[in-house]
Amino acid sequence: MCFKELLSIVCMLPVLQINAQTCCSGGIPLSNNIGLPILEKGSLQIGLHYDYNNLNTLNNGNDKLDDDARLRITHSVLLNANYALTNNLSIEGLFSWVNQRRKISQFNNENLDKTSGIGDAVLLAKYKFPKIMGKNTDLAIGLGTKLPLGSSTETNDQGITLNADLQPGSNAWDMVYWSSISTSFNFRPSFSVSSNIIYRSTGTNTSYFGDSAYKFGNELQAFIHFSDQFLFYKTIVTPSISFKYRNANQDKVNNFNLDNTGGNWVFVIPNFSISLTPQLSFSLKAELPIYSFVDGTQLTPTYRLTSGLVFKTSPKPNIISKLPRRKHTRHL
């Protein structure tokens, strides 16, 4: 090999490394599934959900490219629990297990990378201000952190460490800021409109590939929900529709912006929930993109499906405190 060819390959290595790190919005949906409602003091809610995320759409900016050679699929199992310390204060935890697959098919060759394992977790404290803007409107705010429980050093079949977006964990602590506002209406109390905002300020993995620093871009998600309840054959069903806006800043490697990461997305989310018992409900929702604008060229979500169960318990009533008090008479 001549010197000129060797020099060309060396100069191309950083470019190949950057392209290999292309972001594709395929990570664990922690922010999507945090924020169970705050119920009465002593109530416990436990949710178990399965999330399937399919990414088979290649975009350049907001232009969809005619290229289906790349496929990214993420399977996630999500367990969250929410306990009400008071009528207005609760603590919620969200834990995850994830399986991620990325397949590239070109020139009759197929390259498959995959990882699986325990993912990161979120702990969130929430406080509710009931009837803050009228008797039908509640406001809640929350503050929490993402715990780096998942591995960030998984390798492929050749023993090469995979890029950050394919790892089950991030090896970084994030701050999570959460808020929610909901209102109902006198003309139909079962109909409600609500909105919630989640902002994640990401930390830095200072041991990325051993001696580099990787930081996922800060992320903002804003939702607006419209829901109603109906009685169907003595069973409560709750259909709803939501719209989600997501903004992700560019990732950084050693404090430099990483190309082909970050962007803006808008999704529509139809959702259906049914109460199987007074304590147990089942829900199924789809997340469909209606707008996306990405930095550079990226795989973007094609569709996402989430289903799961939520079980809730209420505190037992204090029977003794409700018994009528005996009147004492004074005998002379």
Short mmCIF file of C-alpha atoms in Angstrom, two decimals:
data_model
loop_
_atom_site.label_atom_id
_atom_site.label_comp_id
_atom_site.label_asym_id
_atom_site.label_seq_id
_atom_site.Cartn_x
_atom_site.Cartn_y
_atom_site.Cartn_z
CA MET A 1 0.00 0.00 0.00
CA CYS A 2 1.44 3.36 -0.97
CA PHE A 3 1.88 6.22 1.49
CA LYS A 4 -0.87 8.32 -0.13
CA GLU A 5 -3.49 5.53 0.30
CA LEU A 6 -2.43 4.97 3.92
CA LEU A 7 -2.73 8.68 4.66
CA SER A 8 -6.24 8.76 3.14
CA ILE A 9 -7.42 5.92 5.36
CA VAL A 10 -5.99 7.54 8.49
CA CYS A 11 -7.73 10.82 7.66
CA MET A 12 -11.04 9.02 7.17
CA LEU A 13 -11.01 7.25 10.55
CA PRO A 14 -12.53 10.14 12.55
CA VAL A 15 -15.29 10.49 9.96
CA LEU A 16 -16.10 6.78 10.13
CA GLN A 17 -16.14 6.97 13.91
CA ILE A 18 -18.61 9.89 13.87
CA ASN A 19 -20.92 8.18 11.38
CA ALA A 20 -20.87 5.04 13.50
CA GLN A 21 -22.16 7.08 16.42
CA THR A 22 -25.25 8.36 14.59
CA CYS A 23 -28.07 8.91 17.05
CA CYS A 24 -31.40 7.34 16.26
CA SER A 25 -33.79 8.06 19.17
CA GLY A 26 -33.95 4.39 20.06
CA GLY A 27 -33.11 4.37 23.76
CA ILE A 28 -35.04 3.28 26.82
CA PRO A 29 -38.31 5.23 27.19
CA LEU A 30 -37.79 6.32 30.80
CA SER A 31 -39.21 9.83 30.41
CA ASN A 32 -42.24 8.50 28.51
CA ASN A 33 -43.40 6.31 31.39
CA ILE A 34 -42.75 8.34 34.54
CA GLY A 35 -45.48 10.28 36.33
CA LEU A 36 -48.16 8.07 37.89
CA PRO A 37 -50.97 10.10 39.52
CA ILE A 38 -50.74 11.16 43.16
CA LEU A 39 -53.51 9.41 45.09
CA GLU A 40 -54.58 9.55 48.73
CA LYS A 41 -52.11 9.01 51.56
CA GLY A 42 -50.95 5.41 51.86
CA SER A 43 -51.89 4.44 48.30
CA LEU A 44 -49.51 2.24 46.34
CA GLN A 45 -49.45 1.89 42.55
CA ILE A 46 -47.39 -0.69 40.69
CA GLY A 47 -47.09 -0.65 36.91
CA LEU A 48 -45.60 -3.25 34.59
CA HIS A 49 -45.30 -2.29 30.91
CA TYR A 50 -43.80 -3.62 27.71
CA ASP A 51 -42.54 -1.10 25.15
CA TYR A 52 -41.71 -1.86 21.52
CA ASN A 53 -39.93 0.85 19.51
CA ASN A 54 -39.44 0.39 15.75
CA LEU A 55 -37.11 2.71 13.83
CA ASN A 56 -36.96 2.07 10.11
CA THR A 57 -37.21 5.63 8.74
CA LEU A 58 -34.06 7.39 7.58
CA ASN A 59 -34.27 11.19 7.56
CA ASN A 60 -31.98 13.96 6.45
CA GLY A 61 -33.30 17.04 8.22
CA ASN A 62 -37.04 16.68 7.64
CA ASP A 63 -36.64 14.86 4.32
CA LYS A 64 -37.43 11.15 4.33
CA LEU A 65 -34.84 9.18 2.36
CA ASP A 66 -35.69 6.19 0.20
CA ASP A 67 -33.53 3.83 2.22
CA ASP A 68 -34.84 0.98 4.39
CA ALA A 69 -31.52 -0.81 4.80
CA ARG A 70 -31.26 0.24 8.45
CA LEU A 71 -33.50 -1.15 11.18
CA ARG A 72 -33.38 -0.43 14.90
CA ILE A 73 -35.69 -2.22 17.37
CA THR A 74 -35.82 -1.71 21.13
CA HIS A 75 -37.75 -3.98 23.49
CA SER A 76 -38.16 -2.61 27.03
CA VAL A 77 -39.77 -3.99 30.16
CA LEU A 78 -40.61 -1.21 32.61
CA LEU A 79 -41.51 -1.57 36.28
CA ASN A 80 -42.62 1.48 38.22
CA ALA A 81 -44.01 1.98 41.70
CA ASN A 82 -45.55 5.07 43.26
CA TYR A 83 -46.30 5.50 46.97
CA ALA A 84 -48.24 8.42 48.44
CA LEU A 85 -46.57 9.65 51.64
CA THR A 86 -49.37 12.21 52.11
CA ASN A 87 -52.41 13.21 50.08
CA ASN A 88 -50.17 15.57 48.09
CA LEU A 89 -46.65 14.06 48.24
CA SER A 90 -45.51 10.84 46.58
CA ILE A 91 -42.30 9.02 45.65
CA GLU A 92 -42.01 7.14 42.35
CA GLY A 93 -39.38 4.77 41.02
CA LEU A 94 -39.02 3.43 37.47
CA PHE A 95 -36.77 0.47 36.64
CA SER A 96 -36.04 -1.06 33.25
CA TRP A 97 -34.74 -4.06 31.34
CA VAL A 98 -33.85 -3.50 27.68
CA ASN A 99 -33.01 -5.45 24.54
CA GLN A 100 -31.71 -3.41 21.59
CA ARG A 101 -31.00 -4.57 18.04
CA ARG A 102 -29.55 -2.65 15.12
CA LYS A 103 -29.42 -4.28 11.68
CA ILE A 104 -27.83 -2.86 8.52
CA SER A 105 -28.42 -4.70 5.25
CA GLN A 106 -26.30 -3.66 2.27
CA PHE A 107 -24.90 -5.43 -0.80
CA ASN A 108 -26.38 -8.80 0.29
CA ASN A 109 -24.55 -8.48 3.61
CA GLU A 110 -26.19 -8.10 7.00
CA ASN A 111 -24.59 -6.57 10.08
CA LEU A 112 -26.39 -7.10 13.40
CA ASP A 113 -25.45 -5.53 16.74
CA LYS A 114 -27.47 -6.29 19.84
CA THR A 115 -27.36 -5.75 23.59
CA SER A 116 -29.61 -6.62 26.51
CA GLY A 117 -29.62 -6.16 30.25
CA ILE A 118 -30.77 -4.01 33.12
CA GLY A 119 -31.16 -0.39 32.07
CA ASP A 120 -30.99 2.86 34.00
CA ALA A 121 -33.64 3.86 36.56
CA VAL A 122 -35.44 7.03 37.66
CA LEU A 123 -36.39 8.20 41.16
CA LEU A 124 -38.86 11.09 41.33
CA ALA A 125 -40.45 13.01 44.21
CA LYS A 126 -43.75 14.74 43.32
CA TYR A 127 -45.89 17.28 45.12
CA LYS A 128 -49.46 18.24 44.19
CA PHE A 129 -51.13 21.62 44.69
CA PRO A 130 -54.85 20.76 44.56
CA LYS A 131 -57.42 23.26 43.30
CA ILE A 132 -54.69 25.84 42.75
CA MET A 133 -56.54 27.57 39.92
CA GLY A 134 -60.13 26.61 40.72
CA LYS A 135 -61.86 23.60 42.20
CA ASN A 136 -61.30 21.47 39.07
CA THR A 137 -57.61 22.19 38.43
CA ASP A 138 -54.59 20.53 40.04
CA LEU A 139 -50.90 21.33 39.59
CA ALA A 140 -48.04 18.99 40.44
CA ILE A 141 -44.28 19.37 40.25
CA GLY A 142 -41.50 16.84 40.62
CA LEU A 143 -37.75 16.60 41.00
CA GLY A 144 -35.69 13.48 40.53
CA THR A 145 -32.62 11.79 39.15
CA LYS A 146 -31.73 9.09 36.66
CA LEU A 147 -29.60 6.39 38.25
CA PRO A 148 -26.89 4.80 36.05
CA LEU A 149 -27.68 1.16 36.85
CA GLY A 150 -27.20 -0.25 33.35
CA SER A 151 -23.98 -1.39 31.70
CA SER A 152 -22.25 1.03 29.32
CA THR A 153 -19.44 -1.28 28.17
CA GLU A 154 -21.26 -4.01 26.19
CA THR A 155 -19.36 -5.38 23.17
CA ASN A 156 -20.29 -6.94 19.84
CA ASP A 157 -19.37 -10.44 18.66
CA GLN A 158 -15.88 -9.22 17.75
CA GLY A 159 -15.28 -7.86 21.24
CA ILE A 160 -15.52 -4.20 20.15
CA THR A 161 -17.30 -1.89 22.61
CA LEU A 162 -20.58 -0.66 21.13
CA ASN A 163 -21.51 3.00 20.80
CA ALA A 164 -23.34 4.83 23.59
CA ASP A 165 -26.79 4.72 21.95
CA LEU A 166 -26.76 0.90 21.93
CA GLN A 167 -25.73 0.46 25.56
CA PRO A 168 -28.35 -0.54 28.18
CA GLY A 169 -27.05 2.21 30.49
CA SER A 170 -25.42 5.62 30.22
CA ASN A 171 -22.92 5.57 33.13
CA ALA A 172 -24.08 9.11 33.97
CA TRP A 173 -26.34 10.74 36.52
CA ASP A 174 -29.10 12.96 35.09
CA MET A 175 -31.40 15.48 36.75
CA VAL A 176 -35.11 15.10 35.95
CA TYR A 177 -37.60 17.97 36.25
CA TRP A 178 -41.31 17.13 35.93
CA SER A 179 -44.55 19.12 36.04
CA SER A 180 -48.19 18.35 35.38
CA ILE A 181 -51.44 20.31 35.28
CA SER A 182 -54.91 18.83 34.82
CA THR A 183 -58.44 20.16 34.73
CA SER A 184 -61.96 18.74 34.47
CA PHE A 185 -65.22 20.38 33.56
CA ASN A 186 -68.57 20.78 35.31
CA PHE A 187 -70.56 19.97 32.18
CA ARG A 188 -68.82 16.53 32.03
CA PRO A 189 -66.68 15.68 35.07
CA SER A 190 -65.31 12.52 33.43
CA PHE A 191 -63.69 14.55 30.62
CA SER A 192 -60.26 15.97 31.42
CA VAL A 193 -57.50 17.91 29.75
CA SER A 194 -53.98 17.66 31.11
CA SER A 195 -50.44 18.56 30.20
CA ASN A 196 -47.07 17.55 31.51
CA ILE A 197 -43.50 18.63 30.81
CA ILE A 198 -40.36 16.59 31.46
CA TYR A 199 -36.88 18.06 31.20
CA ARG A 200 -33.77 15.92 31.55
CA SER A 201 -30.42 17.58 32.20
CA THR A 202 -27.93 14.88 31.29
CA GLY A 203 -24.67 14.03 32.97
CA THR A 204 -21.40 12.89 31.40
CA ASN A 205 -19.90 9.43 31.06
CA THR A 206 -16.25 10.19 31.76
CA SER A 207 -15.01 6.69 30.86
CA TYR A 208 -16.50 6.34 27.37
CA PHE A 209 -14.27 3.95 25.40
CA GLY A 210 -11.96 4.08 28.41
CA ASP A 211 -10.57 7.60 28.16
CA SER A 212 -13.22 9.77 26.44
CA ALA A 213 -16.24 11.68 27.73
CA TYR A 214 -19.73 11.23 26.27
CA LYS A 215 -22.79 13.33 27.07
CA PHE A 216 -26.24 12.69 25.65
CA GLY A 217 -28.04 15.89 24.70
CA ASN A 218 -30.39 17.53 27.19
CA GLU A 219 -33.98 16.57 26.42
CA LEU A 220 -37.35 18.32 26.68
CA GLN A 221 -40.68 16.51 26.27
CA ALA A 222 -44.07 18.23 26.43
CA PHE A 223 -47.43 16.43 26.32
CA ILE A 224 -51.06 17.46 26.07
CA HIS A 225 -53.74 14.84 26.79
CA PHE A 226 -57.49 14.68 26.17
CA SER A 227 -59.32 11.83 27.91
CA ASP A 228 -62.82 10.73 28.85
CA GLN A 229 -64.43 7.83 30.68
CA PHE A 230 -67.39 5.71 29.61
CA LEU A 231 -69.31 2.84 31.16
CA PHE A 232 -69.38 -0.11 28.78
CA TYR A 233 -71.12 -3.27 29.98
CA LYS A 234 -70.48 -2.31 33.61
CA THR A 235 -66.80 -1.71 32.85
CA ILE A 236 -65.05 1.66 32.85
CA VAL A 237 -63.13 2.35 29.65
CA THR A 238 -60.93 5.41 29.15
CA PRO A 239 -60.00 6.39 25.60
CA SER A 240 -57.61 9.29 25.17
CA ILE A 241 -55.45 11.02 22.63
CA SER A 242 -52.20 12.84 23.30
CA PHE A 243 -49.72 14.95 21.39
CA LYS A 244 -46.04 14.95 22.27
CA TYR A 245 -43.26 17.37 21.35
CA ARG A 246 -39.68 16.20 21.90
CA ASN A 247 -36.52 18.25 21.57
CA ALA A 248 -33.08 16.71 22.02
CA ASN A 249 -29.85 18.68 21.90
CA GLN A 250 -26.83 17.30 20.13
CA ASP A 251 -24.72 14.75 21.98
CA LYS A 252 -21.17 15.71 22.91
CA VAL A 253 -17.89 13.79 22.77
CA ASN A 254 -15.05 15.37 24.73
CA ASN A 255 -17.16 18.56 24.85
CA PHE A 256 -17.54 18.76 21.05
CA ASN A 257 -20.95 18.50 19.38
CA LEU A 258 -21.50 15.16 17.66
CA ASP A 259 -22.97 15.32 14.17
CA ASN A 260 -26.11 13.33 13.31
CA THR A 261 -27.53 13.61 16.83
CA GLY A 262 -30.36 15.70 18.22
CA GLY A 263 -33.52 17.02 16.64
CA ASN A 264 -37.20 17.86 17.04
CA TRP A 265 -40.18 15.51 16.81
CA VAL A 266 -43.97 15.69 17.14
CA PHE A 267 -46.03 12.56 17.82
CA VAL A 268 -49.71 11.65 18.13
CA ILE A 269 -50.52 9.02 20.77
CA PRO A 270 -53.91 7.26 20.78
CA ASN A 271 -54.45 5.38 24.04
CA PHE A 272 -57.07 2.97 25.37
CA SER A 273 -57.41 1.89 29.00
CA ILE A 274 -59.89 -0.49 30.62
CA SER A 275 -60.53 -1.20 34.30
CA LEU A 276 -60.37 -4.98 34.72
CA THR A 277 -61.17 -4.64 38.43
CA PRO A 278 -61.43 -1.62 40.75
CA GLN A 279 -57.72 -2.15 41.53
CA LEU A 280 -56.34 -3.33 38.17
CA SER A 281 -56.32 -1.61 34.78
CA PHE A 282 -54.89 -2.49 31.36
CA SER A 283 -53.72 0.05 28.78
CA LEU A 284 -52.54 -0.02 25.19
CA LYS A 285 -51.14 2.94 23.25
CA ALA A 286 -49.36 3.68 20.00
CA GLU A 287 -46.94 6.53 19.32
CA LEU A 288 -46.86 7.71 15.71
CA PRO A 289 -44.60 10.47 14.33
CA ILE A 290 -46.28 13.31 12.46
CA TYR A 291 -43.24 15.61 12.16
CA SER A 292 -39.49 15.21 12.56
CA PHE A 293 -36.49 17.41 11.90
CA VAL A 294 -33.15 15.86 12.77
CA ASP A 295 -29.58 17.08 12.72
CA GLY A 296 -27.85 15.54 9.73
CA THR A 297 -28.91 12.01 8.77
CA GLN A 298 -30.56 9.79 11.38
CA LEU A 299 -32.88 6.88 11.87
CA THR A 300 -36.10 8.26 13.35
CA PRO A 301 -39.06 6.46 14.97
CA THR A 302 -41.48 4.68 12.66
CA TYR A 303 -43.88 3.62 15.40
CA ARG A 304 -43.94 2.67 19.08
CA LEU A 305 -46.35 0.38 20.96
CA THR A 306 -46.72 0.23 24.74
CA SER A 307 -49.01 -2.01 26.77
CA GLY A 308 -49.20 -2.81 30.44
CA LEU A 309 -50.99 -3.24 33.73
CA VAL A 310 -51.31 -0.88 36.69
CA PHE A 311 -52.32 -2.25 40.09
CA LYS A 312 -53.29 0.11 42.91
CA THR A 313 -54.10 -0.38 46.56
CA SER A 314 -55.78 2.07 48.89
CA PRO A 315 -55.13 2.41 52.61
CA LYS A 316 -57.50 0.56 54.89
CA PRO A 317 -59.96 2.86 56.62
CA ASN A 318 -59.32 3.54 60.26
CA ILE A 319 -62.40 1.84 61.64
CA ILE A 320 -61.67 2.73 65.25
CA SER A 321 -61.52 6.46 64.55
CA LYS A 322 -64.89 6.28 62.82
CA LEU A 323 -66.72 4.61 65.73
CA PRO A 324 -69.03 6.96 67.65
CA ARG A 325 -67.57 8.15 70.91
CA ARG A 326 -69.30 7.12 74.12
CA LYS A 327 -70.76 9.91 76.13
CA HIS A 328 -69.66 9.87 79.76
CA THR A 329 -72.16 10.93 82.40
CA ARG A 330 -71.16 12.26 85.72
CA HIS A 331 -72.72 10.55 88.73
CA LEU A 332 -73.23 12.53 91.86
#
